[in-house]
PDB file of C-alpha atoms in Angstrom:
ATOM      1  CA  UNK A1499     -39.605  -6.798  24.499  1.00  0.00           C
ATOM      2  CA  UNK A1500     -36.334  -8.296  23.352  1.00  0.00           C
ATOM      3  CA  UNK A1501     -32.877  -6.829  23.594  1.00  0.00           C
ATOM      4  CA  UNK A1502     -30.281  -6.182  20.927  1.00  0.00           C
ATOM      5  CA  UNK A1503     -28.079  -8.815  22.591  1.00  0.00           C
ATOM      6  CA  UNK A1504     -30.833 -11.429  22.222  1.00  0.00           C
ATOM      7  CA  UNK A1505     -31.230 -10.529  18.542  1.00  0.00           C
ATOM      8  CA  UNK A1506     -27.479 -10.703  17.878  1.00  0.00           C
ATOM      9  CA  UNK A1507     -27.198 -14.019  19.736  1.00  0.00           C
ATOM     10  CA  UNK A1508     -30.124 -15.490  17.765  1.00  0.00           C
ATOM     11  CA  UNK A1509     -28.700 -14.325  14.422  1.00  0.00           C
ATOM     12  CA  UNK A1510     -25.346 -15.960  15.231  1.00  0.00           C
ATOM     13  CA  UNK A1511     -27.079 -19.187  16.257  1.00  0.00           C
ATOM     14  CA  UNK A1512     -29.184 -19.237  13.082  1.00  0.00           C
ATOM     15  CA  UNK A1513     -26.113 -18.662  10.900  1.00  0.00           C
ATOM     16  CA  UNK A1514     -24.265 -21.514  12.665  1.00  0.00           C
ATOM     17  CA  UNK A1515     -27.228 -23.851  12.256  1.00  0.00           C
ATOM     18  CA  UNK A1516     -27.667 -22.973   8.578  1.00  0.00           C
ATOM     19  CA  UNK A1517     -23.981 -23.507   7.923  1.00  0.00           C
ATOM     20  CA  UNK A1518     -23.804 -26.887   9.644  1.00  0.00           C
ATOM     21  CA  UNK A1519     -27.175 -28.269   8.585  1.00  0.00           C
ATOM     22  CA  UNK A1520     -27.591 -26.799   5.090  1.00  0.00           C
ATOM     23  CA  UNK A1521     -24.383 -25.376   3.648  1.00  0.00           C
ATOM     24  CA  UNK A1522     -21.808 -27.897   4.895  1.00  0.00           C
ATOM     25  CA  UNK A1523     -23.664 -30.853   3.311  1.00  0.00           C
ATOM     26  CA  UNK A1524     -23.914 -28.907   0.044  1.00  0.00           C
ATOM     27  CA  UNK A1525     -20.213 -28.115   0.170  1.00  0.00           C
ATOM     28  CA  UNK A1526     -19.468 -31.824   0.576  1.00  0.00           C
ATOM     29  CA  UNK A1527     -21.732 -32.756  -2.332  1.00  0.00           C
ATOM     30  CA  UNK A1528     -20.396 -30.021  -4.615  1.00  0.00           C
ATOM     31  CA  UNK A1529     -16.789 -30.560  -3.481  1.00  0.00           C
ATOM     32  CA  UNK A1530     -16.355 -26.791  -3.409  1.00  0.00           C
ATOM     33  CA  UNK A1531     -17.387 -23.829  -1.330  1.00  0.00           C
ATOM     34  CA  UNK A1532     -16.859 -21.394  -4.212  1.00  0.00           C
ATOM     35  CA  UNK A1533     -20.432 -21.778  -5.456  1.00  0.00           C
ATOM     36  CA  UNK A1534     -21.813 -21.311  -1.959  1.00  0.00           C
ATOM     37  CA  UNK A1535     -20.296 -17.889  -1.217  1.00  0.00           C
ATOM     38  CA  UNK A1536     -23.322 -15.905  -2.478  1.00  0.00           C
ATOM     39  CA  UNK A1537     -25.699 -18.290  -0.698  1.00  0.00           C
ATOM     40  CA  UNK A1538     -23.759 -17.902   2.564  1.00  0.00           C
ATOM     41  CA  UNK A1539     -24.042 -14.136   2.324  1.00  0.00           C
ATOM     42  CA  UNK A1540     -27.768 -14.358   1.569  1.00  0.00           C
ATOM     43  CA  UNK A1541     -28.351 -16.693   4.529  1.00  0.00           C
ATOM     44  CA  UNK A1542     -26.604 -14.199   6.838  1.00  0.00           C
ATOM     45  CA  UNK A1543     -28.990 -11.493   5.655  1.00  0.00           C
ATOM     46  CA  UNK A1544     -32.003 -13.801   5.984  1.00  0.00           C
ATOM     47  CA  UNK A1545     -30.886 -14.795   9.512  1.00  0.00           C
ATOM     48  CA  UNK A1546     -31.282 -11.134  10.508  1.00  0.00           C
ATOM     49  CA  UNK A1547     -34.828 -11.138   9.109  1.00  0.00           C
ATOM     50  CA  UNK A1548     -35.739 -14.477  10.698  1.00  0.00           C
ATOM     51  CA  UNK A1549     -34.436 -13.324  14.074  1.00  0.00           C
ATOM     52  CA  UNK A1550     -36.504 -10.145  13.843  1.00  0.00           C
ATOM     53  CA  UNK A1551     -39.592 -12.175  12.935  1.00  0.00           C
ATOM     54  CA  UNK A1552     -39.050 -14.703  15.740  1.00  0.00           C
ATOM     55  CA  UNK A1553     -38.476 -11.991  18.322  1.00  0.00           C
ATOM     56  CA  UNK A1554     -41.053  -9.522  17.010  1.00  0.00           C
ATOM     57  CA  UNK A1555     -44.518  -8.726  18.299  1.00  0.00           C
ATOM     58  CA  UNK A1556     -46.401 -10.506  15.493  1.00  0.00           C
ATOM     59  CA  UNK A1557     -47.124 -13.930  17.044  1.00  0.00           C
ATOM     60  CA  UNK A1558     -48.494 -15.313  13.787  1.00  0.00           C
ATOM     61  CA  UNK A1559     -45.351 -14.329  11.879  1.00  0.00           C
ATOM     62  CA  UNK A1560     -43.153 -15.740  14.664  1.00  0.00           C
ATOM     63  CA  UNK A1561     -45.015 -19.063  14.526  1.00  0.00           C
ATOM     64  CA  UNK A1562     -44.745 -19.259  10.727  1.00  0.00           C
ATOM     65  CA  UNK A1563     -41.045 -18.448  10.797  1.00  0.00           C
ATOM     66  CA  UNK A1564     -40.440 -20.988  13.561  1.00  0.00           C
ATOM     67  CA  UNK A1565     -42.282 -23.670  11.587  1.00  0.00           C
ATOM     68  CA  UNK A1566     -40.264 -22.973   8.435  1.00  0.00           C
ATOM     69  CA  UNK A1567     -36.938 -23.018  10.255  1.00  0.00           C
ATOM     70  CA  UNK A1568     -37.737 -26.155  12.225  1.00  0.00           C
ATOM     71  CA  UNK A1569     -38.865 -27.956   9.047  1.00  0.00           C
ATOM     72  CA  UNK A1570     -35.580 -27.145   7.317  1.00  0.00           C
ATOM     73  CA  UNK A1571     -33.157 -27.459  10.222  1.00  0.00           C
ATOM     74  CA  UNK A1572     -34.711 -30.482  11.934  1.00  0.00           C
ATOM     75  CA  UNK A1573     -36.409 -32.529   9.188  1.00  0.00           C
ATOM     76  CA  UNK A1574     -38.104 -35.777  10.045  1.00  0.00           C
ATOM     77  CA  UNK A1575     -41.237 -37.826   9.690  1.00  0.00           C
ATOM     78  CA  UNK A1576     -42.217 -37.422  13.339  1.00  0.00           C
ATOM     79  CA  UNK A1577     -43.469 -34.230  15.014  1.00  0.00           C
ATOM     80  CA  UNK A1578     -40.601 -32.098  16.289  1.00  0.00           C
ATOM     81  CA  UNK A1579     -40.122 -32.810  19.981  1.00  0.00           C
ATOM     82  CA  UNK A1580     -36.806 -31.302  21.015  1.00  0.00           C
ATOM     83  CA  UNK A1581     -34.850 -32.366  24.082  1.00  0.00           C
ATOM     84  CA  UNK A1582     -34.932 -30.124  27.137  1.00  0.00           C
ATOM     85  CA  UNK A1583     -31.518 -28.599  26.473  1.00  0.00           C
ATOM     86  CA  UNK A1584     -32.714 -27.327  23.066  1.00  0.00           C
ATOM     87  CA  UNK A1585     -35.104 -24.938  24.806  1.00  0.00           C
ATOM     88  CA  UNK A1586     -32.103 -23.237  26.418  1.00  0.00           C
ATOM     89  CA  UNK A1587     -30.554 -22.365  23.030  1.00  0.00           C
ATOM     90  CA  UNK A1588     -31.181 -18.977  21.408  1.00  0.00           C
ATOM     91  CA  UNK A1589     -33.466 -20.590  18.808  1.00  0.00           C
ATOM     92  CA  UNK A1590     -35.276 -22.662  21.441  1.00  0.00           C
ATOM     93  CA  UNK A1591     -35.930 -19.589  23.604  1.00  0.00           C
ATOM     94  CA  UNK A1592     -37.182 -17.612  20.587  1.00  0.00           C
ATOM     95  CA  UNK A1593     -39.480 -20.441  19.482  1.00  0.00           C
ATOM     96  CA  UNK A1594     -40.881 -20.840  22.997  1.00  0.00           C
ATOM     97  CA  UNK A1595     -41.668 -17.140  23.235  1.00  0.00           C
ATOM     98  CA  UNK A1596     -42.823 -16.621  19.646  1.00  0.00           C
ATOM     99  CA  UNK A1597     -44.619 -19.844  18.811  1.00  0.00           C
ATOM    100  CA  UNK A1598     -44.724 -22.067  21.875  1.00  0.00           C
ATOM    101  CA  UNK A1599     -44.090 -25.783  21.592  1.00  0.00           C
ATOM    102  CA  UNK A1600     -44.381 -26.820  17.947  1.00  0.00           C
ATOM    103  CA  UNK A1601     -46.050 -30.180  18.557  1.00  0.00           C
ATOM    104  CA  UNK A1602     -47.260 -30.674  22.143  1.00  0.00           C
ATOM    105  CA  UNK A1603     -50.221 -29.389  24.126  1.00  0.00           C
ATOM    106  CA  UNK A1604     -48.522 -30.341  27.403  1.00  0.00           C
ATOM    107  CA  UNK A1605     -44.967 -30.941  28.552  1.00  0.00           C
ATOM    108  CA  UNK A1606     -43.295 -32.287  31.675  1.00  0.00           C
ATOM    109  CA  UNK A1607     -42.416 -29.950  34.517  1.00  0.00           C
ATOM    110  CA  UNK A1608     -38.729 -30.218  33.636  1.00  0.00           C
ATOM    111  CA  UNK A1609     -39.359 -29.338  29.966  1.00  0.00           C
ATOM    112  CA  UNK A1610     -41.592 -26.464  31.084  1.00  0.00           C
ATOM    113  CA  UNK A1611     -38.724 -25.269  33.267  1.00  0.00           C
ATOM    114  CA  UNK A1612     -36.332 -25.425  30.329  1.00  0.00           C
ATOM    115  CA  UNK A1613     -38.780 -23.473  28.160  1.00  0.00           C
ATOM    116  CA  UNK A1614     -39.193 -20.833  30.871  1.00  0.00           C
ATOM    117  CA  UNK A1615     -35.549 -20.737  31.906  1.00  0.00           C
ATOM    118  CA  UNK A1616     -36.332 -21.777  35.491  1.00  0.00           C
ATOM    119  CA  UNK A1617     -36.021 -24.896  37.618  1.00  0.00           C
ATOM    120  CA  UNK A1618     -38.515 -27.742  37.804  1.00  0.00           C
ATOM    121  CA  UNK A1619     -39.321 -26.587  41.347  1.00  0.00           C
ATOM    122  CA  UNK A1620     -40.017 -23.122  39.990  1.00  0.00           C
ATOM    123  CA  UNK A1621     -42.583 -24.648  37.633  1.00  0.00           C
ATOM    124  CA  UNK A1622     -44.198 -26.507  40.561  1.00  0.00           C
ATOM    125  CA  UNK A1623     -44.466 -23.223  42.429  1.00  0.00           C
ATOM    126  CA  UNK A1624     -46.025 -21.431  39.432  1.00  0.00           C
ATOM    127  CA  UNK A1625     -48.578 -24.234  38.975  1.00  0.00           C
ATOM    128  CA  UNK A1626     -49.393 -24.190  42.675  1.00  0.00           C
ATOM    129  CA  UNK A1627     -49.922 -20.401  42.557  1.00  0.00           C
ATOM    130  CA  UNK A1628     -52.118 -20.677  39.449  1.00  0.00           C
ATOM    131  CA  UNK A1629     -49.591 -18.908  37.195  1.00  0.00           C
ATOM    132  CA  UNK A1630     -49.267 -21.973  34.939  1.00  0.00           C
ATOM    133  CA  UNK A1631     -51.982 -24.461  34.026  1.00  0.00           C
ATOM    134  CA  UNK A1632     -51.636 -28.100  34.924  1.00  0.00           C
ATOM    135  CA  UNK A1633     -52.711 -30.410  32.100  1.00  0.00           C
ATOM    136  CA  UNK A1634     -55.410 -32.967  33.069  1.00  0.00           C
ATOM    137  CA  UNK A1635     -53.199 -35.821  31.852  1.00  0.00           C
ATOM    138  CA  UNK A1636     -50.107 -34.506  33.644  1.00  0.00           C
ATOM    139  CA  UNK A1637     -47.493 -31.893  33.028  1.00  0.00           C
ATOM    140  CA  UNK A1638     -48.079 -28.254  32.166  1.00  0.00           C
ATOM    141  CA  UNK A1639     -50.049 -26.862  29.231  1.00  0.00           C
ATOM    142  CA  UNK A1640     -47.827 -25.358  26.574  1.00  0.00           C
ATOM    143  CA  UNK A1641     -50.375 -22.590  26.036  1.00  0.00           C
ATOM    144  CA  UNK A1642     -49.887 -21.402  29.623  1.00  0.00           C
ATOM    145  CA  UNK A1643     -46.095 -21.489  29.179  1.00  0.00           C
ATOM    146  CA  UNK A1644     -46.399 -19.466  25.980  1.00  0.00           C
ATOM    147  CA  UNK A1645     -48.727 -16.986  27.686  1.00  0.00           C
ATOM    148  CA  UNK A1646     -46.318 -16.604  30.629  1.00  0.00           C
ATOM    149  CA  UNK A1647     -43.390 -15.949  28.303  1.00  0.00           C
ATOM    150  CA  UNK A1648     -45.401 -13.260  26.529  1.00  0.00           C
ATOM    151  CA  UNK A1649     -47.006 -11.510  29.489  1.00  0.00           C
ATOM    152  CA  UNK A1650     -46.227  -7.809  29.802  1.00  0.00           C
ATOM    153  CA  UNK A1651     -43.220  -7.216  31.998  1.00  0.00           C
ATOM    154  CA  UNK A1652     -43.626  -5.038  35.061  1.00  0.00           C
ATOM    155  CA  UNK A1653     -41.689  -1.796  35.003  1.00  0.00           C
ATOM    156  CA  UNK A1654     -38.674  -1.962  37.237  1.00  0.00           C
ATOM    157  CA  UNK A1655     -38.132   1.016  39.552  1.00  0.00           C
TER     158      UNK A1655
END
């Protein structure tokens, strides 16, 4: 279950990313922001929808939305393999929870920690206790990270 604050933070992050990665280059090419005003407004509305899809319960929809956003915001010929600090961003946290890692079946303990929002030592402890799966070739399976992020939360007293 996500909070309103998480949704608002993700929307703001998506708007910033769309402005810097999509709209600003168009403004430079068109030498005017006048034509972009309606597109800016539409992207703000779409950011609300994308955030809801990324944070919603439909894992398939979250994965599809994550794939579309990553393809547009981080284009490249290689599979998307973000740095550890990206997983600590609002979009990185939403992708980890909604879709998992977009291109890896296993990640290092430090990347797993970034995805989970814990320390590398915390990941070691979770692997040792059987709460995360160690990959046979090293690191932690991204499927176990995704499952941990999506496990039902215990009710607090």
